[in-house]
């Protein structure tokens, strides 16, 4: 096994983040779990150290509070003793109909999925670029590939994130830092439990393992599970005159 | 948190009921402000973890390890952690469960709520004997610490209390040290019931674990014909030095992909299987080395084996008959087997075990005596009538039926079987007077709707 890497997980209380953290811990990496629920972060951190005998830290961050990010990222990197990788899993998806009647919800989705994501990843990028190594994984979504009437506030924030990650990858590739965009399809987490119209739902553990494998292969953009690449290929290439009449 | 309506059943797949399911990702979500029941791995057979048209909180994602001391074997974990996970994490470090049921796909919460027993109950007691304490989320959402010293009445009402006192959150238990992941087993043939009883009663070091598999279709002089299986943990010295003694080693797991047609298990196929099994397993009279998975969890190697019984499902009838006088248990079990074999019902799985003293759980099942477990397909009008007759035998003998396996017991029989029910009701009345915790089983047995 290679040397333990020092990895920061943002939005660590998400089931997908837990699956990813477990897959990193299984290879012996040290982890810093960041989120808002301190009690839960403590439990998650202990769980990983008991199961995998790895070092874990945890701390509080609000992704929507951009002013706090600079100090927070420094603090996390200090606790870890460096920073070799970052996973951004924090995200927020509200019901489209609720968002359509309350713009504060739209603002919140943009604040978490897009603005906050850019802010916190910028801080991480600066640290890693200075060291000339590391990886950044942003969990975006297939929902960002094409706006659909059922989910376009969330989708457009994720589209923004996808474009940001692409630009960041472009900028950092010459500085030794690798940026990977993850576009999950439907994953069986709190975000989707009980929602209608779910199909081909993947387990968060499988997605976590797939993310860690994709990091090892230095992939640029991954659809998870893989077949979503083809589903989205079709959806993206439907001619607009047809697409706009569909109930998607 | 969002909910999903689902048709749920226990392991026996009878009954099937529509419930509103919630699946929290963290311990704080184990409690709902509206009436609910908790559900672990759904390995109880009947309606214990069902709440028809009501809330069911799935604990499967609430499974964090909170502390493990590999020097003392003390473990603290969330209630949704399964025994399989504990084995994965702790066995390589030299620790095993002091008590384990016949499947490892059960949650800590379910093991406490049913106060489950293993093949060593006669020596080591029920699951509660390994439990130091647990925290319980009660009706108003507050958390009570429960142990033998703190809130001890709630502790003993929750042990065996089938989820009706609250939602178990975190559990502290003590594991037992083992030197290896192997078991040394030995089988003996018993020609009839009397011999099976004698062999089960034998006390010596080689039978730390004991269980008998009964051929339920054997009649007349062979009634109770069985294979008695003993086992104990192997010490490091007993194994070849080269082996990594605590390694569990993977096992091939198969899945039964579809429901078998309901005629697949009939008295002919079962009696054929039984004859072969009796000869093959009964032949292993010399002790042999096996591993923890094969010894404790033989059925876990086939996922969804409950589909064997077809779409209509099956019930497990497990009762215990106390040994007040030496003959009561023997006579009672004999009469039950006679009824069964007279009805020509094929019980594919029939197990006889000796149980030790009660744990103190007010609704715990085990009591000093002999327990018989039968798996019976839900088929034919007279099945439930026959089981009612078995209940009468059990009640007369002062025994009881195991709630974790039950889907059909009547209220009167239940009340006659559990003499500490009134003490349990007192605790329930005090901590949950409005029946915030309620299940289909609780309503059927009159535990929440007097
Ligand atoms: C193949 C097989 C073999 C078995 N062998 C044995 C055996 O040898 N000995 C034995 O004793 N049992 C045995 N059982 C039965 C099984 O051990 C029990 O039914 C156990 O309770 C199942 O645990 P579970 O997590 O699946 O609980 P579930 O079936 O989901 O629930 C069982 C009860 O526990 C309650 N519960 C679950 N979680 C909580 C919680 N967090 N807080 C409060 N209440 C909760 C539920 O409300 C319900 O009343 C066996 C079952 C199978 C399928
Ligand atoms: N599930 C799917 O099908 C799916 C599909 C495509 C993409 N995704 C994306 O995958 C990622 C993981 O989602 P999930 O499915 O695991 O959902 P989840 O369980 O709802 O996780 C969302 C996570 O984001 C955190 N978060 C929300 N707002 C935050 C804030 N202001 N500050 C810090 N953390 C915040 C939450 O933390 P708290 O615990 O503090 O609330 C939670 O950990 C998300 O980015 C999501 O958009 C999910």
GROMACS .gro file of N, CA and C in nm, chain A residues 6-143:
model
  414
    6UNK      N    1  -0.342   1.272   0.292
    6UNK     CA    2  -0.419   1.355   0.385
    6UNK      C    3  -0.533   1.419   0.307
    7UNK      N    4  -0.654   1.377   0.341
    7UNK     CA    5  -0.769   1.412   0.257
    7UNK      C    6  -0.878   1.484   0.336
    8UNK      N    7  -0.925   1.593   0.278
    8UNK     CA    8  -1.032   1.672   0.338
    8UNK      C    9  -1.165   1.638   0.269
    9UNK      N   10  -1.266   1.607   0.349
    9UNK     CA   11  -1.397   1.574   0.293
    9UNK      C   12  -1.498   1.680   0.335
   10UNK      N   13  -1.550   1.751   0.238
   10UNK     CA   14  -1.644   1.861   0.266
   10UNK      C   15  -1.786   1.809   0.244
   11UNK      N   16  -1.869   1.823   0.348
   11UNK     CA   17  -2.004   1.764   0.342
   11UNK      C   18  -1.997   1.618   0.382
   12UNK      N   19  -1.916   1.591   0.485
   12UNK     CA   20  -1.884   1.452   0.523
   12UNK      C   21  -2.004   1.375   0.576
   13UNK      N   22  -2.112   1.444   0.615
   13UNK     CA   23  -2.227   1.372   0.668
   13UNK      C   24  -2.316   1.315   0.557
   14UNK      N   25  -2.286   1.344   0.432
   14UNK     CA   26  -2.366   1.284   0.325
   14UNK      C   27  -2.329   1.137   0.311
   15UNK      N   28  -2.427   1.056   0.272
   15UNK     CA   29  -2.403   0.913   0.260
   15UNK      C   30  -2.297   0.885   0.152
   16UNK      N   31  -2.300   0.965   0.046
   16UNK     CA   32  -2.202   0.944  -0.060
   16UNK      C   33  -2.061   0.978  -0.009
   17UNK      N   34  -2.053   1.083   0.071
   17UNK     CA   35  -1.924   1.119   0.130
   17UNK      C   36  -1.877   1.007   0.224
   18UNK      N   37  -1.969   0.947   0.297
   18UNK     CA   38  -1.932   0.841   0.389
   18UNK      C   39  -1.876   0.722   0.311
   19UNK      N   40  -1.942   0.688   0.202
   19UNK     CA   41  -1.893   0.579   0.118
   19UNK      C   42  -1.754   0.609   0.064
   20UNK      N   43  -1.732   0.733   0.024
   20UNK     CA   44  -1.603   0.772  -0.030
   20UNK      C   45  -1.496   0.771   0.079
   21UNK      N   46  -1.532   0.826   0.196
   21UNK     CA   47  -1.438   0.829   0.308
   21UNK      C   48  -1.396   0.687   0.345
   22UNK      N   49  -1.493   0.594   0.346
   22UNK     CA   50  -1.461   0.455   0.381
   22UNK      C   51  -1.364   0.395   0.280
   23UNK      N   52  -1.385   0.428   0.152
   23UNK     CA   53  -1.297   0.371   0.050
   23UNK      C   54  -1.155   0.428   0.062
   24UNK      N   55  -1.143   0.555   0.098
   24UNK     CA   56  -1.009   0.611   0.123
   24UNK      C   57  -0.947   0.549   0.248
   25UNK      N   58  -1.028   0.539   0.355
   25UNK     CA   59  -0.977   0.483   0.481
   25UNK      C   60  -0.932   0.339   0.461
   26UNK      N   61  -1.004   0.266   0.376
   26UNK     CA   62  -0.968   0.126   0.353
   26UNK      C   63  -0.828   0.116   0.293
   27UNK      N   64  -0.783   0.220   0.224
   27UNK     CA   65  -0.645   0.214   0.175
   27UNK      C   66  -0.547   0.283   0.270
   28UNK      N   67  -0.597   0.329   0.385
   28UNK     CA   68  -0.509   0.378   0.490
   28UNK      C   69  -0.490   0.528   0.494
   29UNK      N   70  -0.568   0.604   0.417
   29UNK     CA   71  -0.551   0.749   0.415
   29UNK      C   72  -0.602   0.814   0.543
   30UNK      N   73  -0.542   0.932   0.578
   30UNK     CA   74  -0.590   1.010   0.692
   30UNK      C   75  -0.698   1.106   0.643
   31UNK      N   76  -0.799   1.128   0.727
   31UNK     CA   77  -0.914   1.204   0.681
   31UNK      C   78  -0.949   1.319   0.774
   32UNK      N   79  -0.995   1.426   0.714
   32UNK     CA   80  -1.056   1.537   0.790
   32UNK      C   81  -1.199   1.549   0.743
   33UNK      N   82  -1.294   1.524   0.834
   33UNK     CA   83  -1.435   1.528   0.797
   33UNK      C   84  -1.493   1.664   0.833
   34UNK      N   85  -1.548   1.733   0.734
   34UNK     CA   86  -1.603   1.866   0.760
   34UNK      C   87  -1.750   1.870   0.726
   35UNK      N   88  -1.825   1.940   0.810
   35UNK     CA   89  -1.969   1.952   0.788
   35UNK      C   90  -2.027   2.042   0.895
   36UNK      N   91  -2.160   2.033   0.912
   36UNK     CA   92  -2.224   2.125   1.007
   36UNK      C   93  -2.266   2.058   1.137
   37UNK      N   94  -2.283   1.927   1.136
   37UNK     CA   95  -2.341   1.857   1.251
   37UNK      C   96  -2.227   1.793   1.333
   38UNK      N   97  -2.186   1.865   1.437
   38UNK     CA   98  -2.067   1.822   1.511
   38UNK      C   99  -2.082   1.683   1.571
   39UNK      N  100  -2.197   1.656   1.633
   39UNK     CA  101  -2.217   1.525   1.696
   39UNK      C  102  -2.201   1.414   1.592
   40UNK      N  103  -2.264   1.435   1.477
   40UNK     CA  104  -2.258   1.334   1.372
   40UNK      C  105  -2.117   1.322   1.316
   41UNK      N  106  -2.046   1.433   1.303
   41UNK     CA  107  -1.908   1.427   1.252
   41UNK      C  108  -1.820   1.347   1.347
   42UNK      N  109  -1.842   1.366   1.478
   42UNK     CA  110  -1.764   1.291   1.577
   42UNK      C  111  -1.790   1.142   1.561
   43UNK      N  112  -1.919   1.106   1.545
   43UNK     CA  113  -1.954   0.965   1.529
   43UNK      C  114  -1.891   0.907   1.402
   44UNK      N  115  -1.902   0.981   1.293
   44UNK     CA  116  -1.847   0.931   1.166
   44UNK      C  117  -1.695   0.912   1.175
   45UNK      N  118  -1.630   1.009   1.240
   45UNK     CA  119  -1.484   1.002   1.250
   45UNK      C  120  -1.442   0.882   1.334
   46UNK      N  121  -1.512   0.861   1.446
   46UNK     CA  122  -1.478   0.745   1.530
   46UNK      C  123  -1.503   0.616   1.454
   47UNK      N  124  -1.615   0.612   1.384
   47UNK     CA  125  -1.650   0.492   1.309
   47UNK      C  126  -1.537   0.454   1.212
   48UNK      N  127  -1.488   0.553   1.138
   48UNK     CA  128  -1.382   0.524   1.041
   48UNK      C  129  -1.255   0.480   1.112
   49UNK      N  130  -1.224   0.543   1.226
   49UNK     CA  131  -1.098   0.501   1.290
   49UNK      C  132  -1.110   0.364   1.354
   50UNK      N  133  -1.230   0.328   1.404
   50UNK     CA  134  -1.245   0.192   1.458
   50UNK      C  135  -1.241   0.088   1.346
   51UNK      N  136  -1.314   0.113   1.239
   51UNK     CA  137  -1.320   0.014   1.131
   51UNK      C  138  -1.188  -0.004   1.059
   52UNK      N  139  -1.120   0.108   1.033
   52UNK     CA  140  -1.004   0.098   0.943
   52UNK      C  141  -0.872   0.133   1.010
   53UNK      N  142  -0.874   0.160   1.141
   53UNK     CA  143  -0.752   0.199   1.214
   53UNK      C  144  -0.676   0.312   1.143
   54UNK      N  145  -0.747   0.416   1.104
   54UNK     CA  146  -0.681   0.531   1.043
   54UNK      C  147  -0.699   0.654   1.133
   55UNK      N  148  -0.620   0.757   1.107
   55UNK     CA  149  -0.632   0.882   1.181
   55UNK      C  150  -0.744   0.965   1.120
   56UNK      N  151  -0.834   1.016   1.205
   56UNK     CA  152  -0.940   1.102   1.153
   56UNK      C  153  -0.950   1.229   1.237
   57UNK      N  154  -0.985   1.336   1.172
   57UNK     CA  155  -1.012   1.464   1.238
   57UNK      C  156  -1.148   1.509   1.190
   58UNK      N  157  -1.204   1.606   1.259
   58UNK     CA  158  -1.329   1.662   1.207
   58UNK      C  159  -1.345   1.805   1.254
   59UNK      N  160  -1.424   1.881   1.181
   59UNK     CA  161  -1.446   2.020   1.217
   59UNK      C  162  -1.567   2.075   1.143
   60UNK      N  163  -1.608   2.194   1.189
   60UNK     CA  164  -1.732   2.251   1.137
   60UNK      C  165  -1.705   2.351   1.025
   61UNK      N  166  -1.781   2.339   0.919
   61UNK     CA  167  -1.777   2.442   0.814
   61UNK      C  168  -1.916   2.454   0.752
   62UNK      N  169  -1.953   2.578   0.722
   62UNK     CA  170  -2.077   2.599   0.647
   62UNK      C  171  -2.036   2.640   0.507
   63UNK      N  172  -2.072   2.560   0.410
   63UNK     CA  173  -2.028   2.586   0.273
   63UNK      C  174  -2.086   2.718   0.222
   64UNK      N  175  -2.203   2.756   0.276
   64UNK     CA  176  -2.266   2.880   0.231
   64UNK      C  177  -2.199   3.004   0.291
   65UNK      N  178  -2.121   2.984   0.395
   65UNK     CA  179  -2.054   3.098   0.460
   65UNK      C  180  -1.914   3.116   0.403
   66UNK      N  181  -1.907   3.187   0.291
   66UNK     CA  182  -1.780   3.193   0.217
   66UNK      C  183  -1.671   3.266   0.295
   67UNK      N  184  -1.712   3.361   0.381
   67UNK     CA  185  -1.613   3.437   0.456
   67UNK      C  186  -1.529   3.349   0.548
   68UNK      N  187  -1.583   3.235   0.586
   68UNK     CA  188  -1.513   3.150   0.682
   68UNK      C  189  -1.414   3.053   0.614
   69UNK      N  190  -1.417   3.044   0.483
   69UNK     CA  191  -1.347   2.934   0.416
   69UNK      C  192  -1.196   2.940   0.424
   70UNK      N  193  -1.142   3.060   0.415
   70UNK     CA  194  -0.996   3.072   0.415
   70UNK      C  195  -0.939   3.017   0.546
   71UNK      N  196  -0.994   3.066   0.658
   71UNK     CA  197  -0.944   3.021   0.788
   71UNK      C  198  -0.971   2.871   0.806
   72UNK      N  199  -1.089   2.828   0.761
   72UNK     CA  200  -1.124   2.688   0.781
   72UNK      C  201  -1.027   2.594   0.708
   73UNK      N  202  -0.999   2.623   0.583
   73UNK     CA  203  -0.914   2.533   0.505
   73UNK      C  204  -0.773   2.528   0.565
   74UNK      N  205  -0.724   2.642   0.611
   74UNK     CA  206  -0.591   2.643   0.676
   74UNK      C  207  -0.592   2.555   0.799
   75UNK      N  208  -0.698   2.569   0.878
   75UNK     CA  209  -0.709   2.492   1.001
   75UNK      C  210  -0.714   2.342   0.971
   76UNK      N  211  -0.791   2.303   0.870
   76UNK     CA  212  -0.801   2.161   0.836
   76UNK      C  213  -0.666   2.107   0.788
   77UNK      N  214  -0.598   2.186   0.706
   77UNK     CA  215  -0.468   2.142   0.653
   77UNK      C  216  -0.366   2.130   0.766
   78UNK      N  217  -0.376   2.220   0.864
   78UNK     CA  218  -0.285   2.212   0.978
   78UNK      C  219  -0.311   2.085   1.058
   79UNK      N  220  -0.439   2.058   1.084
   79UNK     CA  221  -0.474   1.937   1.160
   79UNK      C  222  -0.424   1.812   1.088
   80UNK      N  223  -0.439   1.810   0.957
   80UNK     CA  224  -0.397   1.692   0.879
   80UNK      C  225  -0.245   1.685   0.865
   81UNK      N  226  -0.181   1.800   0.876
   81UNK     CA  227  -0.037   1.805   0.851
   81UNK      C  228  -0.007   1.809   0.703
   82UNK      N  229  -0.094   1.876   0.629
   82UNK     CA  230  -0.077   1.885   0.483
   82UNK      C  231  -0.209   1.860   0.415
   83UNK      N  232  -0.210   1.872   0.283
   83UNK     CA  233  -0.334   1.848   0.211
   83UNK      C  234  -0.303   1.783   0.076
   84UNK      N  235  -0.343   1.657   0.062
   84UNK     CA  236  -0.315   1.586  -0.063
   84UNK      C  237  -0.439   1.569  -0.149
   85UNK      N  238  -0.556   1.588  -0.087
   85UNK     CA  239  -0.677   1.568  -0.166
   85UNK      C  240  -0.797   1.630  -0.099
   86UNK      N  241  -0.896   1.670  -0.181
   86UNK     CA  242  -1.021   1.728  -0.130
   86UNK      C  243  -1.137   1.666  -0.205
   87UNK      N  244  -1.241   1.630  -0.131
   87UNK     CA  245  -1.366   1.585  -0.193
   87UNK      C  246  -1.474   1.683  -0.153
   88UNK      N  247  -1.539   1.743  -0.248
   88UNK     CA  248  -1.653   1.828  -0.216
   88UNK      C  249  -1.781   1.749  -0.241
   89UNK      N  250  -1.848   1.710  -0.132
   89UNK     CA  251  -1.972   1.634  -0.146
   89UNK      C  252  -2.092   1.716  -0.102
   90UNK      N  253  -2.068   1.827  -0.032
   90UNK     CA  254  -2.180   1.907   0.017
   90UNK      C  255  -2.266   1.950  -0.101
   91UNK      N  256  -2.393   1.942  -0.082
   91UNK     CA  257  -2.485   1.983  -0.188
   91UNK      C  258  -2.622   2.000  -0.128
   92UNK      N  259  -2.709   2.068  -0.201
   92UNK     CA  260  -2.844   2.091  -0.148
   92UNK      C  261  -2.942   2.091  -0.263
   93UNK      N  262  -3.038   2.000  -0.256
   93UNK     CA  263  -3.140   1.993  -0.359
   93UNK      C  264  -3.277   2.007  -0.294
   94UNK      N  265  -3.347   2.114  -0.325
   94UNK     CA  266  -3.484   2.132  -0.273
   94UNK      C  267  -3.582   2.093  -0.384
   95UNK      N  268  -3.704   2.075  -0.344
   95UNK     CA  269  -3.810   2.044  -0.441
   95UNK      C  270  -3.828   2.162  -0.537
   96UNK      N  271  -3.837   2.131  -0.665
   96UNK     CA  272  -3.849   2.235  -0.769
   96UNK      C  273  -3.971   2.324  -0.746
   97UNK      N  274  -4.082   2.262  -0.710
   97UNK     CA  275  -4.206   2.338  -0.692
   97UNK      C  276  -4.194   2.434  -0.573
   98UNK      N  277  -4.130   2.388  -0.466
   98UNK     CA  278  -4.108   2.476  -0.350
   98UNK      C  279  -4.020   2.594  -0.391
   99UNK      N  280  -3.914   2.562  -0.466
   99UNK     CA  281  -3.821   2.666  -0.507
   99UNK      C  282  -3.890   2.768  -0.598
  100UNK      N  283  -3.982   2.719  -0.680
  100UNK     CA  284  -4.050   2.809  -0.775
  100UNK      C  285  -4.138   2.912  -0.705
  101UNK      N  286  -4.177   2.880  -0.580
  101UNK     CA  287  -4.263   2.975  -0.509
  101UNK      C  288  -4.189   3.051  -0.400
  102UNK      N  289  -4.063   3.017  -0.378
  102UNK     CA  290  -3.987   3.083  -0.271
  102UNK      C  291  -3.844   3.101  -0.317
  103UNK      N  292  -3.812   3.223  -0.361
  103UNK     CA  293  -3.682   3.243  -0.423
  103UNK      C  294  -3.565   3.225  -0.326
  104UNK      N  295  -3.592   3.239  -0.197
  104UNK     CA  296  -3.486   3.217  -0.097
  104UNK      C  297  -3.429   3.075  -0.110
  105UNK      N  298  -3.514   2.981  -0.149
  105UNK     CA  299  -3.468   2.843  -0.166
  105UNK      C  300  -3.373   2.833  -0.285
  106UNK      N  301  -3.407   2.906  -0.392
  106UNK     CA  302  -3.319   2.907  -0.509
  106UNK      C  303  -3.183   2.965  -0.470
  107UNK      N  304  -3.188   3.075  -0.394
  107UNK     CA  305  -3.063   3.138  -0.352
  107UNK      C  306  -2.978   3.043  -0.268
  108UNK      N  307  -3.047   2.967  -0.187
  108UNK     CA  308  -2.978   2.873  -0.100
  108UNK      C  309  -2.910   2.764  -0.187
  109UNK      N  310  -2.981   2.717  -0.287
  109UNK     CA  311  -2.923   2.612  -0.373
  109UNK      C  312  -2.800   2.665  -0.447
  110UNK      N  313  -2.809   2.789  -0.491
  110UNK     CA  314  -2.693   2.849  -0.559
  110UNK      C  315  -2.580   2.871  -0.458
  111UNK      N  316  -2.616   2.915  -0.338
  111UNK     CA  317  -2.514   2.944  -0.236
  111UNK      C  318  -2.436   2.818  -0.199
  112UNK      N  319  -2.503   2.706  -0.188
  112UNK     CA  320  -2.433   2.583  -0.146
  112UNK      C  321  -2.366   2.515  -0.265
  113UNK      N  322  -2.446   2.487  -0.369
  113UNK     CA  323  -2.395   2.404  -0.478
  113UNK      C  324  -2.293   2.476  -0.566
  114UNK      N  325  -2.304   2.609  -0.574
  114UNK     CA  326  -2.220   2.679  -0.670
  114UNK      C  327  -2.126   2.780  -0.602
  115UNK      N  328  -2.184   2.886  -0.541
  115UNK     CA  329  -2.099   2.991  -0.484
  115UNK      C  330  -2.006   2.937  -0.375
  116UNK      N  331  -2.067   2.866  -0.280
  116UNK     CA  332  -1.988   2.814  -0.167
  116UNK      C  333  -1.885   2.714  -0.216
  117UNK      N  334  -1.925   2.634  -0.312
  117UNK     CA  335  -1.833   2.534  -0.366
  117UNK      C  336  -1.711   2.601  -0.427
  118UNK      N  337  -1.734   2.707  -0.508
  118UNK     CA  338  -1.622   2.778  -0.570
  118UNK      C  339  -1.531   2.837  -0.464
  119UNK      N  340  -1.594   2.896  -0.362
  119UNK     CA  341  -1.515   2.964  -0.259
  119UNK      C  342  -1.424   2.866  -0.185
  120UNK      N  343  -1.480   2.755  -0.142
  120UNK     CA  344  -1.400   2.664  -0.059
  120UNK      C  345  -1.295   2.592  -0.146
  121UNK      N  346  -1.332   2.560  -0.268
  121UNK     CA  347  -1.235   2.490  -0.354
  121UNK      C  348  -1.122   2.583  -0.397
  122UNK      N  349  -1.154   2.712  -0.415
  122UNK     CA  350  -1.047   2.809  -0.445
  122UNK      C  351  -0.941   2.807  -0.335
  123UNK      N  352  -0.987   2.804  -0.211
  123UNK     CA  353  -0.892   2.803  -0.098
  123UNK      C  354  -0.806   2.678  -0.102
  124UNK      N  355  -0.869   2.565  -0.127
  124UNK     CA  356  -0.794   2.439  -0.133
  124UNK      C  357  -0.696   2.441  -0.250
  125UNK      N  358  -0.743   2.492  -0.363
  125UNK     CA  359  -0.660   2.495  -0.483
  125UNK      C  360  -0.534   2.577  -0.458
  126UNK      N  361  -0.550   2.688  -0.389
  126UNK     CA  362  -0.434   2.774  -0.362
  126UNK      C  363  -0.329   2.698  -0.281
  127UNK      N  364  -0.376   2.628  -0.178
  127UNK     CA  365  -0.282   2.552  -0.094
  127UNK      C  366  -0.210   2.445  -0.174
  128UNK      N  367  -0.286   2.371  -0.255
  128UNK     CA  368  -0.227   2.258  -0.326
  128UNK      C  369  -0.138   2.306  -0.440
  129UNK      N  370  -0.179   2.414  -0.506
  129UNK     CA  371  -0.097   2.465  -0.616
  129UNK      C  372   0.040   2.508  -0.562
  130UNK      N  373   0.039   2.566  -0.442
  130UNK     CA  374   0.166   2.607  -0.381
  130UNK      C  375   0.257   2.486  -0.357
  131UNK      N  376   0.197   2.372  -0.328
  131UNK     CA  377   0.276   2.251  -0.306
  131UNK      C  378   0.305   2.177  -0.436
  132UNK      N  379   0.230   2.212  -0.539
  132UNK     CA  380   0.250   2.149  -0.669
  132UNK      C  381   0.203   2.006  -0.677
  133UNK      N  382   0.108   1.970  -0.594
  133UNK     CA  383   0.054   1.833  -0.602
  133UNK      C  384  -0.083   1.826  -0.536
  134UNK      N  385  -0.152   1.715  -0.560
  134UNK     CA  386  -0.280   1.692  -0.494
  134UNK      C  387  -0.394   1.672  -0.594
  135UNK      N  388  -0.510   1.642  -0.539
  135UNK     CA  389  -0.627   1.626  -0.626
  135UNK      C  390  -0.749   1.691  -0.563
  136UNK      N  391  -0.838   1.737  -0.650
  136UNK     CA  392  -0.964   1.797  -0.606
  136UNK      C  393  -1.077   1.723  -0.677
  137UNK      N  394  -1.172   1.674  -0.599
  137UNK     CA  395  -1.287   1.606  -0.658
  137UNK      C  396  -1.412   1.687  -0.627
  138UNK      N  397  -1.482   1.729  -0.729
  138UNK     CA  398  -1.608   1.800  -0.708
  138UNK      C  399  -1.723   1.711  -0.748
  139UNK      N  400  -1.819   1.693  -0.656
  139UNK     CA  401  -1.936   1.613  -0.691
  139UNK      C  402  -2.043   1.706  -0.747
  140UNK      N  403  -2.057   1.701  -0.877
  140UNK     CA  404  -2.160   1.780  -0.944
  140UNK      C  405  -2.280   1.688  -0.966
  141UNK      N  406  -2.342   1.690  -1.081
  141UNK     CA  407  -2.457   1.603  -1.102
  141UNK      C  408  -2.493   1.594  -1.249
  142UNK      N  409  -2.555   1.485  -1.287
  142UNK     CA  410  -2.608   1.475  -1.423
  142UNK      C  411  -2.716   1.582  -1.445
  143UNK      N  412  -2.773   1.629  -1.335
  143UNK     CA  413  -2.877   1.732  -1.347
  143UNK      C  414  -2.822   1.860  -1.408
   0.00000   0.00000   0.00000
